[in-house]
Each structure stands twice: as structure tokens, then as C-alpha cells.
PDB file of C-alpha atoms in Angstrom:
ATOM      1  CA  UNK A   1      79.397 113.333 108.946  1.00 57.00           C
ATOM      2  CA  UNK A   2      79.889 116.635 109.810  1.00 65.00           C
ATOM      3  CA  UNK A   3      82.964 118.628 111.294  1.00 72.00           C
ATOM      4  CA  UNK A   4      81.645 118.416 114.644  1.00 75.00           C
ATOM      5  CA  UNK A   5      80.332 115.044 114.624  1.00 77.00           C
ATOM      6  CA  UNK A   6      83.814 113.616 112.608  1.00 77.00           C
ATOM      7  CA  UNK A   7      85.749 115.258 115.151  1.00 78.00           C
ATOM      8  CA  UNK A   8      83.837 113.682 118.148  1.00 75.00           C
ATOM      9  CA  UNK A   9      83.734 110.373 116.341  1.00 81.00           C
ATOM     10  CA  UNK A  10      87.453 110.612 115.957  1.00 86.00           C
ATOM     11  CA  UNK A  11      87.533 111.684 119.990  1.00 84.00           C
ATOM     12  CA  UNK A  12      85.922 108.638 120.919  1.00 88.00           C
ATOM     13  CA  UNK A  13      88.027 106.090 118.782  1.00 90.00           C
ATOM     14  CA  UNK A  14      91.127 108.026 120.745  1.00 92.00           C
ATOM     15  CA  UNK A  15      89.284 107.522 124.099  1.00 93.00           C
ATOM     16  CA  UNK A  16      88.380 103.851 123.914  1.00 93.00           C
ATOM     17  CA  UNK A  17      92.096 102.941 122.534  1.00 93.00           C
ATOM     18  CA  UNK A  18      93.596 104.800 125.360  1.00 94.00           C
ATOM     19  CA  UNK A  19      91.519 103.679 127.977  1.00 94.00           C
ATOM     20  CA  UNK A  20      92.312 100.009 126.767  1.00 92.00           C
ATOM     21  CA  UNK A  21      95.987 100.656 127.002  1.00 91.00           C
ATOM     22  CA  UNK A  22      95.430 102.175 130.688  1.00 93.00           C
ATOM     23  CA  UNK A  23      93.306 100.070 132.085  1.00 92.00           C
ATOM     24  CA  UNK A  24      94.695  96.993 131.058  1.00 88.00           C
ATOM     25  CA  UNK A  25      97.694  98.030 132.275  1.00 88.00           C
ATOM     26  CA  UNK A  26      96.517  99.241 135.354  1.00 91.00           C
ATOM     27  CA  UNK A  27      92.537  99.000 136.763  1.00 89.00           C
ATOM     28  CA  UNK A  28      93.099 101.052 139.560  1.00 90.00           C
ATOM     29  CA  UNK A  29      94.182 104.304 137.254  1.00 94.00           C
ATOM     30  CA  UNK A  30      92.278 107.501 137.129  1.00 93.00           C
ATOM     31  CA  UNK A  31      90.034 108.550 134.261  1.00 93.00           C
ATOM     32  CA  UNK A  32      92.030 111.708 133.721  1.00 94.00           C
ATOM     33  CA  UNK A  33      94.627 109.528 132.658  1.00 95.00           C
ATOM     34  CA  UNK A  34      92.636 107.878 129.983  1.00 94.00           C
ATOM     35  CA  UNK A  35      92.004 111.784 128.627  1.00 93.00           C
ATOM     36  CA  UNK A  36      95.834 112.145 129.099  1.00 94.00           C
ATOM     37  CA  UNK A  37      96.931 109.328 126.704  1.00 94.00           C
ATOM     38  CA  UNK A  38      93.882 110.014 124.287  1.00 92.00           C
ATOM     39  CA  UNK A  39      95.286 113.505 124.092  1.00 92.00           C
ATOM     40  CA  UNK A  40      91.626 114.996 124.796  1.00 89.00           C
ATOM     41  CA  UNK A  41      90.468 117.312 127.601  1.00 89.00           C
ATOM     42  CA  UNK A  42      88.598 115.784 130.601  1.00 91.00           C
ATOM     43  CA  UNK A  43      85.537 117.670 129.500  1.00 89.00           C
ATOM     44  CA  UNK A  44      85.345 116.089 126.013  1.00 86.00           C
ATOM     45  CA  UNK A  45      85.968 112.625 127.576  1.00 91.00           C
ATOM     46  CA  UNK A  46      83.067 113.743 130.266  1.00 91.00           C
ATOM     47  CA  UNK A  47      80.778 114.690 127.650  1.00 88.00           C
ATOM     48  CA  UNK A  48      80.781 111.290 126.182  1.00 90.00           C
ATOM     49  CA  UNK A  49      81.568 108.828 129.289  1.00 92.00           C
ATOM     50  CA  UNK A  50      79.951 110.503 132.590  1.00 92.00           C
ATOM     51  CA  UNK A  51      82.248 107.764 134.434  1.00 92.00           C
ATOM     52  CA  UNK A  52      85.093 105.820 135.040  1.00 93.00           C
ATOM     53  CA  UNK A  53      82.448 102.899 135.120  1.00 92.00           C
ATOM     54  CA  UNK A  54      80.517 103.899 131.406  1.00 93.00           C
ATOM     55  CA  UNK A  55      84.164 103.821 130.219  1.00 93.00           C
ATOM     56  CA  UNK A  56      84.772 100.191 131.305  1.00 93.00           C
ATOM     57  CA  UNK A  57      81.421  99.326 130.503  1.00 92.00           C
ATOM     58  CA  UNK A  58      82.050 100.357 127.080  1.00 93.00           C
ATOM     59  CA  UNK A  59      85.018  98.680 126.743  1.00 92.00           C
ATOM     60  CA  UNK A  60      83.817  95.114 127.553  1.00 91.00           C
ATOM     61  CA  UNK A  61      80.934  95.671 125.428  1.00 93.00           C
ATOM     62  CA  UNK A  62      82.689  96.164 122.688  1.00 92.00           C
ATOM     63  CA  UNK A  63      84.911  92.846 123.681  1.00 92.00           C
ATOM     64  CA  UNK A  64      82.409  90.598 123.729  1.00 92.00           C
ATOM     65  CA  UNK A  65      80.616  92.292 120.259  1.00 94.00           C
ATOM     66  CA  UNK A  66      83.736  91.453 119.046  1.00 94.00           C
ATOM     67  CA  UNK A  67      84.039  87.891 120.384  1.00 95.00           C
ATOM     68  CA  UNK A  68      80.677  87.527 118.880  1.00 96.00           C
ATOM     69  CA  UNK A  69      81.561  88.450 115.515  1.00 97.00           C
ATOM     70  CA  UNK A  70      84.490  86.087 115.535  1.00 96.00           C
ATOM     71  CA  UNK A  71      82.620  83.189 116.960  1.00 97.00           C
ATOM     72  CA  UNK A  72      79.738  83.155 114.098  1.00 97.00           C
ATOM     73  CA  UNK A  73      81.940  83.414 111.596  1.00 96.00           C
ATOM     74  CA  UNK A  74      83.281  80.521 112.529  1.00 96.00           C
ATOM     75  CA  UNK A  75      80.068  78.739 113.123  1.00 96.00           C
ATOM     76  CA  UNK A  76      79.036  79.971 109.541  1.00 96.00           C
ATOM     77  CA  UNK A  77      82.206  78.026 108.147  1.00 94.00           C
ATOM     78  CA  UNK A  78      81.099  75.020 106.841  1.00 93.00           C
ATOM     79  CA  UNK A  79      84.211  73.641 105.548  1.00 93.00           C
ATOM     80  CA  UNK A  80      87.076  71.428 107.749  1.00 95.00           C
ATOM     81  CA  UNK A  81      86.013  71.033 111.589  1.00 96.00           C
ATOM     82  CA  UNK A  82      89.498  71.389 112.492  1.00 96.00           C
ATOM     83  CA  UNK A  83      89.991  74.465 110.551  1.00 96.00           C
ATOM     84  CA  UNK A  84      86.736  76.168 111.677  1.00 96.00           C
ATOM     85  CA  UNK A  85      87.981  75.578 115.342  1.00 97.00           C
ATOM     86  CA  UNK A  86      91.556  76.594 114.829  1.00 97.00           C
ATOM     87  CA  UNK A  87      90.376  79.972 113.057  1.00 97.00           C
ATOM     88  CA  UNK A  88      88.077  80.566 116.232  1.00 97.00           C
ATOM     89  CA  UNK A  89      90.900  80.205 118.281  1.00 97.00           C
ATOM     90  CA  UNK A  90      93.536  82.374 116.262  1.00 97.00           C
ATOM     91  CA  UNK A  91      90.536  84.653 116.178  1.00 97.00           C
ATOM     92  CA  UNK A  92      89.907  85.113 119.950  1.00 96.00           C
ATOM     93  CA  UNK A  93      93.569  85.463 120.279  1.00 96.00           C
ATOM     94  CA  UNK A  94      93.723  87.930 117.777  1.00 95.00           C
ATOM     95  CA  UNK A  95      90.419  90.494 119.213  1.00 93.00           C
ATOM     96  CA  UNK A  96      92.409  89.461 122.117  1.00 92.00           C
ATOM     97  CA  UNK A  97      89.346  90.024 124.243  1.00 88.00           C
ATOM     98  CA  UNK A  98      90.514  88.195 127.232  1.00 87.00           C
ATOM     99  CA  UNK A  99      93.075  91.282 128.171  1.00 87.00           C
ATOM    100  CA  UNK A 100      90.044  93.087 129.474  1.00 85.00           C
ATOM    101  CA  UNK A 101      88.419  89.587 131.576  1.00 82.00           C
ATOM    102  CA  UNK A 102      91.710  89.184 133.366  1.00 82.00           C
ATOM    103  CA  UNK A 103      92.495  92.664 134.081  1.00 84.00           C
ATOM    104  CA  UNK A 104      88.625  94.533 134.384  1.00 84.00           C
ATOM    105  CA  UNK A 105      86.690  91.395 135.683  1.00 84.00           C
ATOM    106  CA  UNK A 106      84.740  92.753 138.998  1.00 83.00           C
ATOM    107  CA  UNK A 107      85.716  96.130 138.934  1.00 83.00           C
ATOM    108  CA  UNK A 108      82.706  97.593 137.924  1.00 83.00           C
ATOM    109  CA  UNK A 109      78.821  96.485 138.049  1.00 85.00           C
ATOM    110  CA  UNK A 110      77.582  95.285 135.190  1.00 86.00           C
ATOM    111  CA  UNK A 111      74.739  96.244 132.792  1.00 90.00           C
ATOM    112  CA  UNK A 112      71.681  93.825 131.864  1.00 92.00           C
ATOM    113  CA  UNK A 113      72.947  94.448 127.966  1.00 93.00           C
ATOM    114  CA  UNK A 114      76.318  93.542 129.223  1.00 89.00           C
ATOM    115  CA  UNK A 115      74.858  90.437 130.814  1.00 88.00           C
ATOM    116  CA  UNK A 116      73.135  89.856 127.408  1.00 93.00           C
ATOM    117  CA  UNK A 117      75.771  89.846 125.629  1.00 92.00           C
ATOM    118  CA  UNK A 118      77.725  87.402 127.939  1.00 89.00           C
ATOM    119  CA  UNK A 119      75.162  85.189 127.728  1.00 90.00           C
ATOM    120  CA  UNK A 120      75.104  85.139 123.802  1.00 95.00           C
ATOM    121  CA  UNK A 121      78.953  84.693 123.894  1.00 92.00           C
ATOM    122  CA  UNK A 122      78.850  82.010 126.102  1.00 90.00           C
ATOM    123  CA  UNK A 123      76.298  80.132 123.860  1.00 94.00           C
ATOM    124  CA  UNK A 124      78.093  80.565 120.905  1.00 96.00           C
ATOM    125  CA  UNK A 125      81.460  79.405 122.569  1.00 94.00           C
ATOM    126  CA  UNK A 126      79.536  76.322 123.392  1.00 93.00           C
ATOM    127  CA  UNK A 127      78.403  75.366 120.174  1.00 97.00           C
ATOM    128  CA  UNK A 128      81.825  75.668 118.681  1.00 97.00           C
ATOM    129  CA  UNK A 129      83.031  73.665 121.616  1.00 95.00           C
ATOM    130  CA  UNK A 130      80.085  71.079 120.279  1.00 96.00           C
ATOM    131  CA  UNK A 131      80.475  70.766 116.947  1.00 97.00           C
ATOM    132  CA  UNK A 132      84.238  70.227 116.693  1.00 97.00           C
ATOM    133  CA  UNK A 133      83.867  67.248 119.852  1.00 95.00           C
ATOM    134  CA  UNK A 134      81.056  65.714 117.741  1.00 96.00           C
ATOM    135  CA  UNK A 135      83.396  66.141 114.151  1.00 96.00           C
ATOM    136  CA  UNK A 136      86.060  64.278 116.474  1.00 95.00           C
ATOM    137  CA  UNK A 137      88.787  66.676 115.761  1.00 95.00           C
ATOM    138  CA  UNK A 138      88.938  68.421 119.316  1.00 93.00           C
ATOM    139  CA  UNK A 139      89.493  66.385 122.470  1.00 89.00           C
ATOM    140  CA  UNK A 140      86.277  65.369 124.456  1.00 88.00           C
ATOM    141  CA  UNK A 141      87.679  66.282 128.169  1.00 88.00           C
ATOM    142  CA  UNK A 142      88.852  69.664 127.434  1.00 89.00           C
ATOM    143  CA  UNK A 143      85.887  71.820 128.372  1.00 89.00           C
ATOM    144  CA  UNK A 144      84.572  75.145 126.659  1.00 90.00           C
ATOM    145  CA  UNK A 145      85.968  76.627 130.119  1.00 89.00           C
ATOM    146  CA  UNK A 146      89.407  75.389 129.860  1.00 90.00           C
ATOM    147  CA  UNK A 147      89.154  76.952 126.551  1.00 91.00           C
ATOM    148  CA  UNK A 148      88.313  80.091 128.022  1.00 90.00           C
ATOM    149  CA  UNK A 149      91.152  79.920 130.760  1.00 88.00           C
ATOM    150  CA  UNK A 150      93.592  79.069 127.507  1.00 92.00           C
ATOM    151  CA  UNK A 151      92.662  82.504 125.870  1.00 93.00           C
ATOM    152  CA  UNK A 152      93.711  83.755 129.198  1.00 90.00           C
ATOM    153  CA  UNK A 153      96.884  82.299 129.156  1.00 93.00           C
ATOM    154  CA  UNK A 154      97.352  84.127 125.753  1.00 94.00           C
ATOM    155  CA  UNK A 155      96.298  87.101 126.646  1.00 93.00           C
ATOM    156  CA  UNK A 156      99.287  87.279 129.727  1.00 92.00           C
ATOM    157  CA  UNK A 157     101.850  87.072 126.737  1.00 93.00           C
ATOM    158  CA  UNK A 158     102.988  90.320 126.721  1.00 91.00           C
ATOM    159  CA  UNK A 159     106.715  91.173 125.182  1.00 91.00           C
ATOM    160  CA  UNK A 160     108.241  93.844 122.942  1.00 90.00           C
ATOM    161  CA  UNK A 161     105.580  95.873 120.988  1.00 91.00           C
ATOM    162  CA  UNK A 162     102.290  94.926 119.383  1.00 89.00           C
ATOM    163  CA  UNK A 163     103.447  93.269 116.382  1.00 93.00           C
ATOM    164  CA  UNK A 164     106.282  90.820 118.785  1.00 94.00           C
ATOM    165  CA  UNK A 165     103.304  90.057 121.435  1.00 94.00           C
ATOM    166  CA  UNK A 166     101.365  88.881 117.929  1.00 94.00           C
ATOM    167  CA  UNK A 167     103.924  86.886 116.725  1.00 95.00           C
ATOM    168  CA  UNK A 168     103.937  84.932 120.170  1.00 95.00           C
ATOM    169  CA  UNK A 169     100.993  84.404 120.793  1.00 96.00           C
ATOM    170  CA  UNK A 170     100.160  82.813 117.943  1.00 96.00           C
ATOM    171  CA  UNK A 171     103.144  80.964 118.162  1.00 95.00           C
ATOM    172  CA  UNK A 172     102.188  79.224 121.847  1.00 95.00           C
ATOM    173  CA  UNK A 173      98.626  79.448 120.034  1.00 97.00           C
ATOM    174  CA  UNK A 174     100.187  76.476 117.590  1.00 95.00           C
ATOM    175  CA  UNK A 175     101.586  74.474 120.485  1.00 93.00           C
ATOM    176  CA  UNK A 176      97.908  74.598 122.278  1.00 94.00           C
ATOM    177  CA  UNK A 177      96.306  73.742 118.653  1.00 95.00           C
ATOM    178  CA  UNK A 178      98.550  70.692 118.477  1.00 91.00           C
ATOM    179  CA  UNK A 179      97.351  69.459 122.106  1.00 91.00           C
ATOM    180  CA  UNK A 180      93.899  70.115 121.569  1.00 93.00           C
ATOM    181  CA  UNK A 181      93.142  68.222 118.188  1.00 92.00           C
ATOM    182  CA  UNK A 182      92.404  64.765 118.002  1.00 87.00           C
ATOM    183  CA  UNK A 183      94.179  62.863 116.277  1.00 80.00           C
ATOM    184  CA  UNK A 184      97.461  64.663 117.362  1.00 70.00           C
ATOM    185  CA  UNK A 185      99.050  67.595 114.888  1.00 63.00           C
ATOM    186  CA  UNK A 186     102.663  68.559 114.992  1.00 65.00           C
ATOM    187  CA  UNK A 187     102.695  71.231 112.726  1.00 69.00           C
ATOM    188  CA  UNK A 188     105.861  73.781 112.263  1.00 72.00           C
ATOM    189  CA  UNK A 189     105.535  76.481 115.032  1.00 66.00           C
ATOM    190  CA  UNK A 190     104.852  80.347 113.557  1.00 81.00           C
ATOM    191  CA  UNK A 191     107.354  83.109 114.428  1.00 82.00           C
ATOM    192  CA  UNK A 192     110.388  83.537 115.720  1.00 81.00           C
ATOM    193  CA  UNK A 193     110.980  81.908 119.378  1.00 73.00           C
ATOM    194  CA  UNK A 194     111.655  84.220 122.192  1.00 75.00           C
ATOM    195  CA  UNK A 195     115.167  85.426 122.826  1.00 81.00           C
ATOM    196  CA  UNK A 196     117.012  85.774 126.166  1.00 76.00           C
ATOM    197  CA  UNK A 197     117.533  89.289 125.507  1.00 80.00           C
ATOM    198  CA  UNK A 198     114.100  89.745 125.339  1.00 80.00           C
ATOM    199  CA  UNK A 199     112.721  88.523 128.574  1.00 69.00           C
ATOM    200  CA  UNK A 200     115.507  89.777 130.512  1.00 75.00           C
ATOM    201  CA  UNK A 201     114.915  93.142 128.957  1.00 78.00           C
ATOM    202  CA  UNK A 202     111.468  93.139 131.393  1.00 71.00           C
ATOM    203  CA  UNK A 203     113.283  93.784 134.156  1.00 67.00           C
ATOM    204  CA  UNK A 204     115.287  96.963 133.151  1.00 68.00           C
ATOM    205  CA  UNK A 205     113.420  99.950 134.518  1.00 55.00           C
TER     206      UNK A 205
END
């Protein structure tokens, strides 16, 4: 690419990662913060987003995209049932897509594409759902939306920095894996388990 276009490519890789971070934080906050974090001028973030509502658009586009990607390549994995299913589900957790559904859901209108891709999402969830009740490894009464509400649930584990909130989740992640398969797993737990310190340390302003 060129200068110009490198440096606007770079501009809108800053954007999108700061607007995560605010608006997942915080719905309700003003674009010019988004420009703020990103450490661009309003203008350049105008120039590319003409709204608050593009922005968020954007950013739940590329959730889902990304939720697609993980789901068929676990639909192309034709080894262990289990294993495909568990590496969906340390996958979602991981593209942790489901910040932006519990924080962004209904605050802006959404776009047929968006809607498109939804529906896409939604068909490939099912399938995995499908194939790993039919393999027997994954509990017939858990649905493909309590699933969905579970990614939630991993998505709310927030503590420390990046890396910590990783090493959590998956850890939960493991105790959810072990409820879910059929017959029952009790496999060793990943990472470290929280500390007192830690969750008190929420609290100090």
C-alpha cells in the first residue's frame, strides 16, 4: 500500500480496537471518545465512520465474521466429536464475540448484511449443536441457545488484564466442558484459580 493508504489502514485498526474497549465498557459513550483512545482526530475517525451507529455496525460485523470463521473450522474438523465441539467453544470464548451482544445488543438499527450474517451464524451454531447431539458426546437438553447464553456468561468474566481474564475464562470454560459432555469428563482445570486479592481489588477506586 501506499503511505497514505498504510497510514489510514493503520487509523482504522486503532479506531475499531478503541471503540471496542469504549463501548464495551460503556454504550452510552461519545464517539469523540473512541478518537480519544485511538489517538486520532475526530475528522480522521469522521472520514471513515460518518456515525456513532457505522462504528457499532462495524464492530458487530466484524464479530459475527469472526464467529463464522471459528464455527466452520470446526465443522470442517472431521476428527473426535468431542474435540470439534470443545475447540468451538474455546474458540467463541477466545473471539470473545459475545462482549459486544451483551453490551451493544439494541443500541443501534441493524443492517440487512448484518441480519445476513446473523442468520449464517445462527445456522452454523446449529449444526455444531447437531452433530455433536447425534455423535452422543454433548447432552441432548442443552439447547444451541443455552449455548449462546453460556458464551455470555464468559464473556462477563472480566478481572486483571487481558492475559488474567484469558486464563479464566478458559478455566470456568473447562468446568462448563465437563457438564456439557456426555458421558461426564473431569478433566484438570487450566490456570490459576482466582485469588481474594483479586476480586476485592474491583472495588478500590
Amino acid at each position: 500500500m501506499s503511505g497514505r493508504k498504510a497510514q489510514a489502514a493503520r487509523n482504522d485498526e486503532l479506531i475499531l480496537k478503541a471503540a471496542r474497549a469504549v463501548f464495551t465498557a460503556d454504550p452510552g459513550a461519545p464517539i469523540a471518545a473512541v478518537a480519544e483512545r485511538a489517538g486520532v482526530g475526530i475528522s480522521a475517525l469522521y472520514r471513515r465512520y460518518a456515525s456513532k451507529e457505522d462504528l457499532l455496525r462495524k464492530l458487530c460485523l466484524d464479530g459475527l465474521e469472526l464467529y463464522i470463521a471459528v464455527s466452520e473450522k470446526a465443522l470442517d474438523d472431521q476428527g473426535d466429536p468431542w474435540e470439534a465441539f470443545a475447540g468451538y467453544m474455546r474458540g467463541i470464548v477466545d473471539a470473545d464475540s459475545s462482549s459486544l451482544t451483551i453490551k451493544l445488543a439494541g443500541t443501534f438499527q441493524p443492517t440487512p448484511e448484518l441480519g445476513a450474517a446473523a442468520a449464517r451464524a445462527s445456522e452454523l451454531a446449529t449444526r455444531i449443536h447437531a452433530r455433536a447431539v447425534a455423535a452422543g458426546v454433548l447432552r441432548p437438553d442443552v439447547t444451541t441457545a443455552d449455548i449462546a447464553l453460556l458464551f455470555e456468561q464468559m464473556a462477563s468474566v472480566k478481572l486483571g488484564d487481558e492475559e488474567r481474564t484469558g486464563q479464566l475464562r478458559h478455566r470456568y470454560l473447562a468446568l462448563l466442558l465437563d457438564a456439557l459432555r456426555r458421558p461426564a469428563s473431569h478433566a484438570a482445570l487450566p490456570g490459576p484459580a482466582p485469588e481474594d486479592a483479586e476480586l476485592s481489588a474491583r472495588w478500590v477506586p
